[in-house]
PDB file of C-alpha atoms in Angstrom:
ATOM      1  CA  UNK A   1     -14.773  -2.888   8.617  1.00  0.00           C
ATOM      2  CA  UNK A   2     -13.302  -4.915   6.216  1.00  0.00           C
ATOM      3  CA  UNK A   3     -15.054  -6.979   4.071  1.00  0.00           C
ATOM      4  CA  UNK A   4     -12.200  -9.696   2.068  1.00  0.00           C
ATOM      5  CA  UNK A   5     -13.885 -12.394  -0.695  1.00  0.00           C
ATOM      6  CA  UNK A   6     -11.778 -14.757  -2.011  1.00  0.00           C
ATOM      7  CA  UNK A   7     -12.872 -17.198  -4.622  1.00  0.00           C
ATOM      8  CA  UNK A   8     -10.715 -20.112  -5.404  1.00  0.00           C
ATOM      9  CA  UNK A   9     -10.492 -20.805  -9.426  1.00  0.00           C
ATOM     10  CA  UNK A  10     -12.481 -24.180 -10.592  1.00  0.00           C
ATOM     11  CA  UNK A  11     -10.077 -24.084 -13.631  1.00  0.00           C
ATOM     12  CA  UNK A  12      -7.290 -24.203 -11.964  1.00  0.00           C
ATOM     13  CA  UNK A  13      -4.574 -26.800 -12.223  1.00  0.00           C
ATOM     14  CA  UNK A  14      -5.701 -27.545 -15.756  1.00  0.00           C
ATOM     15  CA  UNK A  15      -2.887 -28.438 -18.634  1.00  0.00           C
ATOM     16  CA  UNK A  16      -4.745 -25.970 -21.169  1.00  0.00           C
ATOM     17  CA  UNK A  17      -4.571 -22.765 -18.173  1.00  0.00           C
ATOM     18  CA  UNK A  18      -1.162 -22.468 -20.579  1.00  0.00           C
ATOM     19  CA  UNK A  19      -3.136 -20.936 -23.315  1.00  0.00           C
ATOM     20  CA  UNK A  20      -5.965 -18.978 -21.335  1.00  0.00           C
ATOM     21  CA  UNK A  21      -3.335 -16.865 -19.630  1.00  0.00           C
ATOM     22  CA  UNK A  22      -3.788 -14.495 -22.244  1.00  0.00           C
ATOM     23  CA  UNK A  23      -0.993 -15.001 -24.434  1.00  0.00           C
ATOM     24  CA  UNK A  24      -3.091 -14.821 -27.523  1.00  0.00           C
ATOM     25  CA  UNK A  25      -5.443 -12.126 -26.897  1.00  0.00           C
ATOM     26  CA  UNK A  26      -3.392  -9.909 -28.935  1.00  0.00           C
ATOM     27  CA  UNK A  27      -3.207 -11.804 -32.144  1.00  0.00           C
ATOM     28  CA  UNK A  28      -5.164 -10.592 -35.026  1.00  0.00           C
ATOM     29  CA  UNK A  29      -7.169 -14.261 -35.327  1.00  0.00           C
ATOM     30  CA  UNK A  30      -7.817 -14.872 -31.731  1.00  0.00           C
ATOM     31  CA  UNK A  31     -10.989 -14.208 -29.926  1.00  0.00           C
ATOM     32  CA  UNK A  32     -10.652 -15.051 -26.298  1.00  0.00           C
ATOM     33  CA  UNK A  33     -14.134 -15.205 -24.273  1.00  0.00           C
ATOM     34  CA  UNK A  34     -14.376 -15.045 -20.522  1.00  0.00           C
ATOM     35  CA  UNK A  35     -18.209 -15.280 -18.948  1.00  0.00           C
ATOM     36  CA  UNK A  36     -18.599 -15.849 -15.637  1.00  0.00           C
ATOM     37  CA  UNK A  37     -21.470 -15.265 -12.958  1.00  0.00           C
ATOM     38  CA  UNK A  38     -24.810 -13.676 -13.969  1.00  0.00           C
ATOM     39  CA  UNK A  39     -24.571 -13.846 -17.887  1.00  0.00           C
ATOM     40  CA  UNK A  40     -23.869 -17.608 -18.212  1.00  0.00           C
ATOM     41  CA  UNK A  41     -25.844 -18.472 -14.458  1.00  0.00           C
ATOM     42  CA  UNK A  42     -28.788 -19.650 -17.078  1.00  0.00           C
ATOM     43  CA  UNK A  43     -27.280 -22.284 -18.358  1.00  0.00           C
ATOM     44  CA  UNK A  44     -26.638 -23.596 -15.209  1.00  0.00           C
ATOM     45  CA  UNK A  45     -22.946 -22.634 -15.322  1.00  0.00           C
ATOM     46  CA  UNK A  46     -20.629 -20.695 -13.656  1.00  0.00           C
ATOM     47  CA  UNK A  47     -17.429 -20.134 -16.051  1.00  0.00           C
ATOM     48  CA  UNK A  48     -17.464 -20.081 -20.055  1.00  0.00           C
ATOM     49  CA  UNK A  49     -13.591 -19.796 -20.956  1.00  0.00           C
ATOM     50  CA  UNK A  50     -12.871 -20.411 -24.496  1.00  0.00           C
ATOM     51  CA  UNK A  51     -10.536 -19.353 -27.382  1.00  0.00           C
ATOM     52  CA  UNK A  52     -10.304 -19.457 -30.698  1.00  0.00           C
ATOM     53  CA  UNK A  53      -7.185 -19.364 -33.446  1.00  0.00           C
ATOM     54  CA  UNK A  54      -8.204 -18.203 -36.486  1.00  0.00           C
ATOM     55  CA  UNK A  55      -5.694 -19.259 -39.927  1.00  0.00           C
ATOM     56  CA  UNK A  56      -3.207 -20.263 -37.035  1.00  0.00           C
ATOM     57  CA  UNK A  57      -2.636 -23.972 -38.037  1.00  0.00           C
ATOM     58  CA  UNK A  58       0.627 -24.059 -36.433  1.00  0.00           C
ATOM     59  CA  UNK A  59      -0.537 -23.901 -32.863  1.00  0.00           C
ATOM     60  CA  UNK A  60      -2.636 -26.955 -33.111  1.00  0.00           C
ATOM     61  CA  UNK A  61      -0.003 -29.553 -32.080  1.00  0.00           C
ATOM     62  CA  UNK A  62       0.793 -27.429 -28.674  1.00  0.00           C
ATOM     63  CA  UNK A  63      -2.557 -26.823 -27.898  1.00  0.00           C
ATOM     64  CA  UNK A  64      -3.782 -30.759 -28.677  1.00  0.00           C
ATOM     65  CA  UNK A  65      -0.689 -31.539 -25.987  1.00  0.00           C
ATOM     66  CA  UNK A  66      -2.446 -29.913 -23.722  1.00  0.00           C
ATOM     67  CA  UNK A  67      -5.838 -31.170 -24.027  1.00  0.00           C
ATOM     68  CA  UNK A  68      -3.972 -34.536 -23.983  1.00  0.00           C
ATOM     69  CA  UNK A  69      -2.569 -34.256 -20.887  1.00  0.00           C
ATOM     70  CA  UNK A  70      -6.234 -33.051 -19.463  1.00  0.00           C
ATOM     71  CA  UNK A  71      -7.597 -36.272 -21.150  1.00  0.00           C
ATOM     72  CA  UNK A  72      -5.897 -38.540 -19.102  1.00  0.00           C
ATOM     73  CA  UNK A  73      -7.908 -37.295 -15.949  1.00  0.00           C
ATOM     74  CA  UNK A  74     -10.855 -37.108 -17.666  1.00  0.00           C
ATOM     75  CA  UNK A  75     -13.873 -39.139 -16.460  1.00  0.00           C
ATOM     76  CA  UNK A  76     -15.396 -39.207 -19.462  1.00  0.00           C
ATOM     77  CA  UNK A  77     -13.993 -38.847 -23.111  1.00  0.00           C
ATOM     78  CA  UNK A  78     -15.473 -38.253 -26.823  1.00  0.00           C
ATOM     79  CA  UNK A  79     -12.916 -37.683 -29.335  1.00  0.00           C
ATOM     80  CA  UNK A  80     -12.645 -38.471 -33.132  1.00  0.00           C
ATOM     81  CA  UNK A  81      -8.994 -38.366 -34.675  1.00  0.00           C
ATOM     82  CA  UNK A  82      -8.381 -37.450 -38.433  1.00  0.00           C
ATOM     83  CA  UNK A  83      -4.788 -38.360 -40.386  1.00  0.00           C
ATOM     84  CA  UNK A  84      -3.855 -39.220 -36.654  1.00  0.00           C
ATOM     85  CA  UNK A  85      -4.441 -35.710 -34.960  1.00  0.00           C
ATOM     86  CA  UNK A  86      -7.217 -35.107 -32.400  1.00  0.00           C
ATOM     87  CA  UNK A  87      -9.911 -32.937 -34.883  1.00  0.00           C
ATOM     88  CA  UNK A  88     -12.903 -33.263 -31.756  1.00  0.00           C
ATOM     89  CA  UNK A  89     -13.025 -33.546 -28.155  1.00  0.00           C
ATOM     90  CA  UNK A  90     -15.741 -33.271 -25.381  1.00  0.00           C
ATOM     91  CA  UNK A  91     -14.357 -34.174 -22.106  1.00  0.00           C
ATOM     92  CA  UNK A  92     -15.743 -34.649 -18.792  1.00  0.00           C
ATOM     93  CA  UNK A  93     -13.183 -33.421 -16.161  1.00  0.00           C
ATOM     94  CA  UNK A  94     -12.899 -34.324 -12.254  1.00  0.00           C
ATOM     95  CA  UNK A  95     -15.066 -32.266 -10.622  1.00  0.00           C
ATOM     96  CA  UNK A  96     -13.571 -29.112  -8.518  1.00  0.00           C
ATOM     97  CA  UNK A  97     -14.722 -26.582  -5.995  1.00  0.00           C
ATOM     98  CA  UNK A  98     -18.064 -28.443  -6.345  1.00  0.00           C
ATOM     99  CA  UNK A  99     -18.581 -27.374  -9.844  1.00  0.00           C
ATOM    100  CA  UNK A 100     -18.609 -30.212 -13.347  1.00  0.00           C
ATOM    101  CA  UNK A 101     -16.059 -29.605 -15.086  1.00  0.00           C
ATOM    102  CA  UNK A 102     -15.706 -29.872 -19.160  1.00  0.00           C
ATOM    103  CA  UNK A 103     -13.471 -29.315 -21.947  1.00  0.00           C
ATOM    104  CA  UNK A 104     -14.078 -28.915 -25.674  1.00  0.00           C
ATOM    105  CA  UNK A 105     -11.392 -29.159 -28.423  1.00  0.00           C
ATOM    106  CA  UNK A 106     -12.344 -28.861 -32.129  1.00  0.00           C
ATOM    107  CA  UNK A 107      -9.611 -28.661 -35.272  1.00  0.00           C
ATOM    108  CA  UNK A 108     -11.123 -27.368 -37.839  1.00  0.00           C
ATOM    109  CA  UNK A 109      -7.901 -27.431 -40.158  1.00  0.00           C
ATOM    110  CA  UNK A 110      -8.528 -31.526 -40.262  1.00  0.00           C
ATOM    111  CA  UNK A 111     -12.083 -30.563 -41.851  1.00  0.00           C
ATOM    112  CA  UNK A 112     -11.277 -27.872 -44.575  1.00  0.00           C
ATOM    113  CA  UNK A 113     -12.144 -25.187 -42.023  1.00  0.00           C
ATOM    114  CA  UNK A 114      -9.101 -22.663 -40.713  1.00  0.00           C
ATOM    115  CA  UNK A 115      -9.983 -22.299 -36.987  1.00  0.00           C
ATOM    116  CA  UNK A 116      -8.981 -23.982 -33.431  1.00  0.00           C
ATOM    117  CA  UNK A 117     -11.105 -23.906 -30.681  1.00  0.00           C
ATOM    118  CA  UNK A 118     -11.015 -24.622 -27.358  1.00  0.00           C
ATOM    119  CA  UNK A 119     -13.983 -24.313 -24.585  1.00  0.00           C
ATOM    120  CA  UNK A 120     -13.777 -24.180 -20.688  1.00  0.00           C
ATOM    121  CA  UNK A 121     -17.088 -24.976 -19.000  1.00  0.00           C
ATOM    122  CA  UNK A 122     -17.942 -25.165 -15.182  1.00  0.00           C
ATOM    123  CA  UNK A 123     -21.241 -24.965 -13.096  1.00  0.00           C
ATOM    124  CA  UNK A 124     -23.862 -27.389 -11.776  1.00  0.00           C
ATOM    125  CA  UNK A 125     -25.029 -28.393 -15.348  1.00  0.00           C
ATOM    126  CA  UNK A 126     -25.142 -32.324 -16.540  1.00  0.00           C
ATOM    127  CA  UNK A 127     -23.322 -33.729 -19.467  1.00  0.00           C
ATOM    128  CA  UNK A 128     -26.673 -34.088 -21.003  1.00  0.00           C
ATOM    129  CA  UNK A 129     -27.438 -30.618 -20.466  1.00  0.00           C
ATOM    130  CA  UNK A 130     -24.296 -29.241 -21.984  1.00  0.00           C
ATOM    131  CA  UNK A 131     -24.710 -31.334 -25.123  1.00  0.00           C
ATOM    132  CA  UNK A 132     -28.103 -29.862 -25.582  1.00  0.00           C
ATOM    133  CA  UNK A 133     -26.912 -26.248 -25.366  1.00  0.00           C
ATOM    134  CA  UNK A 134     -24.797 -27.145 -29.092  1.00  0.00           C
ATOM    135  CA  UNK A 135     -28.282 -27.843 -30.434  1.00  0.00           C
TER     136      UNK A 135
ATOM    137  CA  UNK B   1      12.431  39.233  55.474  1.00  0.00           C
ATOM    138  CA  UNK B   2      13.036  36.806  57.906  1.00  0.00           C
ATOM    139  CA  UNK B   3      14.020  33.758  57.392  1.00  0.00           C
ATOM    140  CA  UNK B   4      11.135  32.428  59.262  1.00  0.00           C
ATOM    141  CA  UNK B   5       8.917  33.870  57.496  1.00  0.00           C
ATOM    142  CA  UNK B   6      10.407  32.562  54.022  1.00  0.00           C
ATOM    143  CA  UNK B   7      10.336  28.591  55.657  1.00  0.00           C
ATOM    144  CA  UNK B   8       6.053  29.538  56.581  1.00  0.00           C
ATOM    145  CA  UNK B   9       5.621  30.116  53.421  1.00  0.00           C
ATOM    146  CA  UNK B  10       7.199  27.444  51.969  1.00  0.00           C
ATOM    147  CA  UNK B  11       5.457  25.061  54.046  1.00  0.00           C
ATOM    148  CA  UNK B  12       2.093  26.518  53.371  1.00  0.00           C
ATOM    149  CA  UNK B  13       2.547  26.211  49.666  1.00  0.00           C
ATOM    150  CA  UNK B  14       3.600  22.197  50.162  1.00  0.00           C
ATOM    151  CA  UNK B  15       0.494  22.152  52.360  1.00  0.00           C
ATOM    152  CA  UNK B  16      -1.629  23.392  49.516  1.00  0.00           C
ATOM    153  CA  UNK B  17      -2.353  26.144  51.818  1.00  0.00           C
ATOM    154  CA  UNK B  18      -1.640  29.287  50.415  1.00  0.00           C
ATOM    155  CA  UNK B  19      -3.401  31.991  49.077  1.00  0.00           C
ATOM    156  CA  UNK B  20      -2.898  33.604  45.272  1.00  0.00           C
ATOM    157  CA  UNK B  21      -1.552  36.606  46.950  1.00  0.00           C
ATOM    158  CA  UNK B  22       1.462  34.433  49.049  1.00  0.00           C
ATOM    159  CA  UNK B  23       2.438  32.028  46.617  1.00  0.00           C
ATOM    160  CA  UNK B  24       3.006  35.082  44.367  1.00  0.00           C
ATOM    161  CA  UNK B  25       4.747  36.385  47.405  1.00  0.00           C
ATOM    162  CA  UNK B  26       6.822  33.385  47.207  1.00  0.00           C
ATOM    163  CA  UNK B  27       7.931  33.215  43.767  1.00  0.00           C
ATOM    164  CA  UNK B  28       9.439  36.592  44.077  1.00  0.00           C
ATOM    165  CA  UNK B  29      11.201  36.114  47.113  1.00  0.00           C
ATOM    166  CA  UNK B  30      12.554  33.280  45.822  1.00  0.00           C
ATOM    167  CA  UNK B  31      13.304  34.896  42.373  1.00  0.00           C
ATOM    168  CA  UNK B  32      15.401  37.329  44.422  1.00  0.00           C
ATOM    169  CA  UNK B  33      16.887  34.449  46.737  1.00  0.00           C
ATOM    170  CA  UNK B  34      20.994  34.429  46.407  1.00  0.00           C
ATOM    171  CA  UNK B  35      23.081  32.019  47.071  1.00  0.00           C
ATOM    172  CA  UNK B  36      23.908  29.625  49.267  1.00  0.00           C
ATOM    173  CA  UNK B  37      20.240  28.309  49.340  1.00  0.00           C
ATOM    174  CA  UNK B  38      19.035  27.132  52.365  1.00  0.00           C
ATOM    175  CA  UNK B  39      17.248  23.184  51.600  1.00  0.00           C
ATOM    176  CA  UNK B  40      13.655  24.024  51.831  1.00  0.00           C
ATOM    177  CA  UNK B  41      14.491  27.570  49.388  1.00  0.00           C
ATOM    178  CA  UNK B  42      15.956  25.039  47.100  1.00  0.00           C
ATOM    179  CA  UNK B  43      13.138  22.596  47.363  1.00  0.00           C
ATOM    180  CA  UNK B  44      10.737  25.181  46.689  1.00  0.00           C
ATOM    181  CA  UNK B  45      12.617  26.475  43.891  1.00  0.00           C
ATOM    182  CA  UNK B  46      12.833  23.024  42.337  1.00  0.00           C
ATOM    183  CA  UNK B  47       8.887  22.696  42.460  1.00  0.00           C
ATOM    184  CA  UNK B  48       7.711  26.131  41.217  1.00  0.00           C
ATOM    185  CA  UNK B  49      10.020  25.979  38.713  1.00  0.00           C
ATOM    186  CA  UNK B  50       8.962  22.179  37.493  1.00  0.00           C
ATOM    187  CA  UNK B  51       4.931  23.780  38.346  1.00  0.00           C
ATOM    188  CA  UNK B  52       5.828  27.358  36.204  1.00  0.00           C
ATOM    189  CA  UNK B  53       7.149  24.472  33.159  1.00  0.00           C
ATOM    190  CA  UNK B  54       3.447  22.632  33.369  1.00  0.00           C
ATOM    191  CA  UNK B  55       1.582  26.328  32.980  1.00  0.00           C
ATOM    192  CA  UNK B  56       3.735  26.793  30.605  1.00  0.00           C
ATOM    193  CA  UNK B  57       2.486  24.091  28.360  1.00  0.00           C
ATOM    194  CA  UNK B  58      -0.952  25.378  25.803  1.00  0.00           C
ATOM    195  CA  UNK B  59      -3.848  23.826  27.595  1.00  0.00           C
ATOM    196  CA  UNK B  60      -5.605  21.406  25.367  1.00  0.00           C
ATOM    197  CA  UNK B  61      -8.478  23.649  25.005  1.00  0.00           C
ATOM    198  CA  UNK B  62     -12.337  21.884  25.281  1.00  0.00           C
ATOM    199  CA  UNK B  63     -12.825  23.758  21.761  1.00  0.00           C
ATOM    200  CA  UNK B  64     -10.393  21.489  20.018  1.00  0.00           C
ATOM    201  CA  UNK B  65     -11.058  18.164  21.859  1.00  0.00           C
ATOM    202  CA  UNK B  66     -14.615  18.395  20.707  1.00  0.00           C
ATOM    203  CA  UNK B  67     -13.852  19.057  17.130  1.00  0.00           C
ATOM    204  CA  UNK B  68     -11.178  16.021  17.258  1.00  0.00           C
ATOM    205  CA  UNK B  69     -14.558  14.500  18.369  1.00  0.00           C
ATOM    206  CA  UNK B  70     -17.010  15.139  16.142  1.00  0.00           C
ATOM    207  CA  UNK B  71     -14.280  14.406  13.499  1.00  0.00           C
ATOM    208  CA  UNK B  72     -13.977  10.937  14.611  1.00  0.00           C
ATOM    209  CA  UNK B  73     -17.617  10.441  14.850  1.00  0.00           C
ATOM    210  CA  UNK B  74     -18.055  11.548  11.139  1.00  0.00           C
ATOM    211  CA  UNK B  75     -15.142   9.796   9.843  1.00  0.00           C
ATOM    212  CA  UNK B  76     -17.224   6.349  11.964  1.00  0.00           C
ATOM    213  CA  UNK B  77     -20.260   7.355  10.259  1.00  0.00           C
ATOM    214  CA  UNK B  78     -18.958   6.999   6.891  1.00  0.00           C
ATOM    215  CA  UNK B  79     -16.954   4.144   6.931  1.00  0.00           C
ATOM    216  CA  UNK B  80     -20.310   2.508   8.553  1.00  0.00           C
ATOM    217  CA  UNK B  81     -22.204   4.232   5.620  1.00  0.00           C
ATOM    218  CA  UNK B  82     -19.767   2.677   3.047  1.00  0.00           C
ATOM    219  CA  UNK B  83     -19.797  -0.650   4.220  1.00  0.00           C
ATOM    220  CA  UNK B  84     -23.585  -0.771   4.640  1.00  0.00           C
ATOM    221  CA  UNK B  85     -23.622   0.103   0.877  1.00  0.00           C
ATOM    222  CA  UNK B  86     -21.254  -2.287  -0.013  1.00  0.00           C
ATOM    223  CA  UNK B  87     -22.879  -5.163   1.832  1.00  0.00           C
ATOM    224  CA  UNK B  88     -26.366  -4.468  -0.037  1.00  0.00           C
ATOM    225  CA  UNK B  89     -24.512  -4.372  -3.467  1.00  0.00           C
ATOM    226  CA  UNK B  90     -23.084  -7.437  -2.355  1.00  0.00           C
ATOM    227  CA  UNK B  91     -26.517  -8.731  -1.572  1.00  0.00           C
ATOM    228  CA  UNK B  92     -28.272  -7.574  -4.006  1.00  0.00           C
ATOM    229  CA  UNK B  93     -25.915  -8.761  -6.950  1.00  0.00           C
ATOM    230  CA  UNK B  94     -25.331  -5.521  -7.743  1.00  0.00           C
ATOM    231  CA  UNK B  95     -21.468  -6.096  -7.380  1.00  0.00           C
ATOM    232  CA  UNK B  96     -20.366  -9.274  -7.837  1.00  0.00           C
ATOM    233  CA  UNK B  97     -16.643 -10.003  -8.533  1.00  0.00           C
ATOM    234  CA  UNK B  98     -16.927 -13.092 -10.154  1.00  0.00           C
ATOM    235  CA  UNK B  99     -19.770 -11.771 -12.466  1.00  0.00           C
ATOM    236  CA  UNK B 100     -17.577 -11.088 -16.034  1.00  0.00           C
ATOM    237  CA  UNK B 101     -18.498 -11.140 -19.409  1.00  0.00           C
ATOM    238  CA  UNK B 102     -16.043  -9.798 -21.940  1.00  0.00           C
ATOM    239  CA  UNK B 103     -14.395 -10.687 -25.243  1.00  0.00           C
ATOM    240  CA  UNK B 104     -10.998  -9.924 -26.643  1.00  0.00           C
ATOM    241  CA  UNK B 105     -11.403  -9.923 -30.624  1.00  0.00           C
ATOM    242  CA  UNK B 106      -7.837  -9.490 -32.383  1.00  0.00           C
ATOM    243  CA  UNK B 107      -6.448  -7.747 -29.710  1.00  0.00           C
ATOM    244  CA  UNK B 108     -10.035  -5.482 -29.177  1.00  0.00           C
ATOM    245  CA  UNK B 109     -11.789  -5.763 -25.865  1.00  0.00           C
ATOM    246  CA  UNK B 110     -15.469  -6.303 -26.100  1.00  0.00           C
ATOM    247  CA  UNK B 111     -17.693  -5.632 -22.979  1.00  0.00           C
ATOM    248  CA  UNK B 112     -21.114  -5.395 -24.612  1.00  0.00           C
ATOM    249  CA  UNK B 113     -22.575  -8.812 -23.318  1.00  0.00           C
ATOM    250  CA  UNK B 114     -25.229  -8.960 -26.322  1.00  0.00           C
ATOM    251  CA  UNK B 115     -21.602  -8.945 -28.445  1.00  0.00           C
ATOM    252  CA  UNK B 116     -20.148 -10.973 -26.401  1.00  0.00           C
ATOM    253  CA  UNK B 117     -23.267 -13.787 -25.780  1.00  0.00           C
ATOM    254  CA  UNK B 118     -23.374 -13.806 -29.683  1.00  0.00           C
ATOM    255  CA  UNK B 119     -19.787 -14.923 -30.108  1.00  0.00           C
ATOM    256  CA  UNK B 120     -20.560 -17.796 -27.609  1.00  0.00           C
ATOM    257  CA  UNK B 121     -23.063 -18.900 -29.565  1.00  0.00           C
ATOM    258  CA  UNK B 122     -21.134 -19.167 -32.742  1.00  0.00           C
ATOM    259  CA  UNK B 123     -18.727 -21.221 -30.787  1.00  0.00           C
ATOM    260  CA  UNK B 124     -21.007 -23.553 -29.854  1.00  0.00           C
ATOM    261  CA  UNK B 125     -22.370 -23.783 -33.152  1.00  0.00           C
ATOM    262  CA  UNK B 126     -19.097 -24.628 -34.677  1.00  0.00           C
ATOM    263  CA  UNK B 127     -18.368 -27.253 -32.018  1.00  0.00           C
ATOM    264  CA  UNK B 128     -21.995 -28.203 -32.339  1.00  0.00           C
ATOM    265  CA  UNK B 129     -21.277 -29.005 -35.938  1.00  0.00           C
ATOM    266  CA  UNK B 130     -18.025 -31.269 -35.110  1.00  0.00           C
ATOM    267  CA  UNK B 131     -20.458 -33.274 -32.308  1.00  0.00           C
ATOM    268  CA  UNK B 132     -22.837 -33.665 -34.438  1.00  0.00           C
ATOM    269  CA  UNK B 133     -20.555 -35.573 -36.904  1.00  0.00           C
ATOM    270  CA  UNK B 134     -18.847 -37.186 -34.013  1.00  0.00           C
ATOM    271  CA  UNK B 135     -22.313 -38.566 -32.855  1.00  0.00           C
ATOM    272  CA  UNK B 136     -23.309 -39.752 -36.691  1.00  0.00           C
ATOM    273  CA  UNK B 137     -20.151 -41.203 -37.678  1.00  0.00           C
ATOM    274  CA  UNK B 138     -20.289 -42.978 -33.922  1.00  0.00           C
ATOM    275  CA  UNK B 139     -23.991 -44.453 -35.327  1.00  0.00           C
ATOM    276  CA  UNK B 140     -22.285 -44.919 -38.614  1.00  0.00           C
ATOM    277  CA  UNK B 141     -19.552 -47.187 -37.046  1.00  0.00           C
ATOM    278  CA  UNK B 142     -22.151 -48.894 -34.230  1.00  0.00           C
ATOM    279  CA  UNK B 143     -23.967 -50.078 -37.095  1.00  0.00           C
ATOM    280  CA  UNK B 144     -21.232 -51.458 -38.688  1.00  0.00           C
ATOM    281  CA  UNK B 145     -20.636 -53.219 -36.096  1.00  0.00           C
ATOM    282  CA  UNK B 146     -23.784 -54.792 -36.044  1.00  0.00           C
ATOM    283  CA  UNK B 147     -23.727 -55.679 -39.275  1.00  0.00           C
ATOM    284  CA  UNK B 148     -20.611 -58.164 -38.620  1.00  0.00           C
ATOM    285  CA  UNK B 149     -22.374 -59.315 -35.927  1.00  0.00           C
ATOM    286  CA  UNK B 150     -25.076 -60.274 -37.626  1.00  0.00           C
ATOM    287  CA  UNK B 151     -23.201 -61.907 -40.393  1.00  0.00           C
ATOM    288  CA  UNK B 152     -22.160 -64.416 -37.765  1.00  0.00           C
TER     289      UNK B 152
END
């Protein structure tokens, strides 16, 4: 008897897949976070993906190209620019497999902090909801 | 011996008709049989020898096809075993493949998930931080706005 699950990839075909292939992992400032299933089912999602560049300033123009290019397919979009460079981002994506899709960006280097983040979220959870999980 | 004789024989052991004592009879007259063979000595020689081949052969013994047996059964019995197992992790979220919940700090894997749920948090406090001044300076600017308006 064999048993075969497959399980098709809600963040899939996403611009910013480029940097959560694991290319960073290895740095000495990057902390790369991958919950999915039971741990993260309370908040009513199914995927937490993010990853964050510590005193790696240089990477923020490649990485804002790719939440760029995710923007423009957005359905929804809150961003506020500093000196002409995204510094913050919450996007609602097109939904896929079922599942709400978001994205989070944040530059700290445009705010006196050293750090770039970005935050891959997926489940059944509202926009509303999401928001009140960063209070 | 007559040749008479020999042909009786022979057709008594095509019949299926002859005892243990002449078909052993047989094979030795036909072991001492010279040449030029008469047809039915050749006949006959042609099926006892094809019929001494066959007895040659080891007899697959009842011994061995029950073992090969029982092996199979036990060899069923697990694989049923395993996939009943299986099927209640499955079930019971014991196993889940999509269930993950790991951290890779400066090249260091983290799997402890009370680690790992405390560097989420920070995250979202940081970005927490950056929406909340998104969300003020969007007040900030709305009442601006209003302000012009107002003026009007």
């Amino acid at each position: 008897m064999m048993i075969v699950a497959t399980a098709a990839s809600a963040q899939q075909g996403l611009n910013v897949d480029n940097i959560f292939d694991g290319r960073y992992r290895d740095n000495k400032g990057a902390v790369e976070t991958i919950i999915r299933g039971e741990a993260i089912r309370k908040y009513d999602l199914s995927t937490y993906h993010s990853l964050t560049l510590a005193d790696m300033p240089d990477a923020a123009d490649y990485i804002e190209s790719l939440i760029r290019k995710d923007e423009a397919n957005a359905l929804t979009r809150e961003v506020n620019y500093r000196d002409g460079k995204l510094y913050y981002g919450f996007y609602r994506l097109k939904n896929r497999n079922g599942l709400r899709r978001y994205l989070f960006y944040l530059n700290q280097h445009l705010n006196k902090g050293n750090k770039i983040m970005v935050i891959y979220l997926d489940g059944n959870a509202t926009t509303e909801y999401v928001k009140k999980m960063l209070k | 011996m007559n040749e008479e004789y020999i042909n009786r024989l022979i057709e008594l052991y095509f019949d299926g008709s002859t005892t243990l004592e002449q078909e052993d009879e047989l094979r030795r007259i036909l072991a001492d049989a010279r040449p030029p063979y008469s047809p039915q000595i050749e006949s006959a020689m042609a099926v006892m020898g094809y019929t001494a081949v066959m007895q040659a052969r080891p007899a697959v013994s009842r011994t061995s096809v029950l073992r090969r047996s029982r092996m199979a059964m036990m060899a069923a019995s697990v694989s049923i075993m395993l996939a009943v197992g299986l099927c209640w992790m499955l079930v019971s979220g014991r196993y889940n493949p999509d269930n993950s919940c790991v951290a890779y700090v400066g090249g260091e894997k983290v799997v402890s998930a009370e680690e790992v749920m405390m560097i989420m948090d920070s995250q979202l406090n940081s970005i927490s931080l950056a929406h909340d001044n998104f969300e003020s300076e969007l007040i900030e600017q709305h009442q601006a706005i209003s302000e012009i308006f107002n003026q009007l």
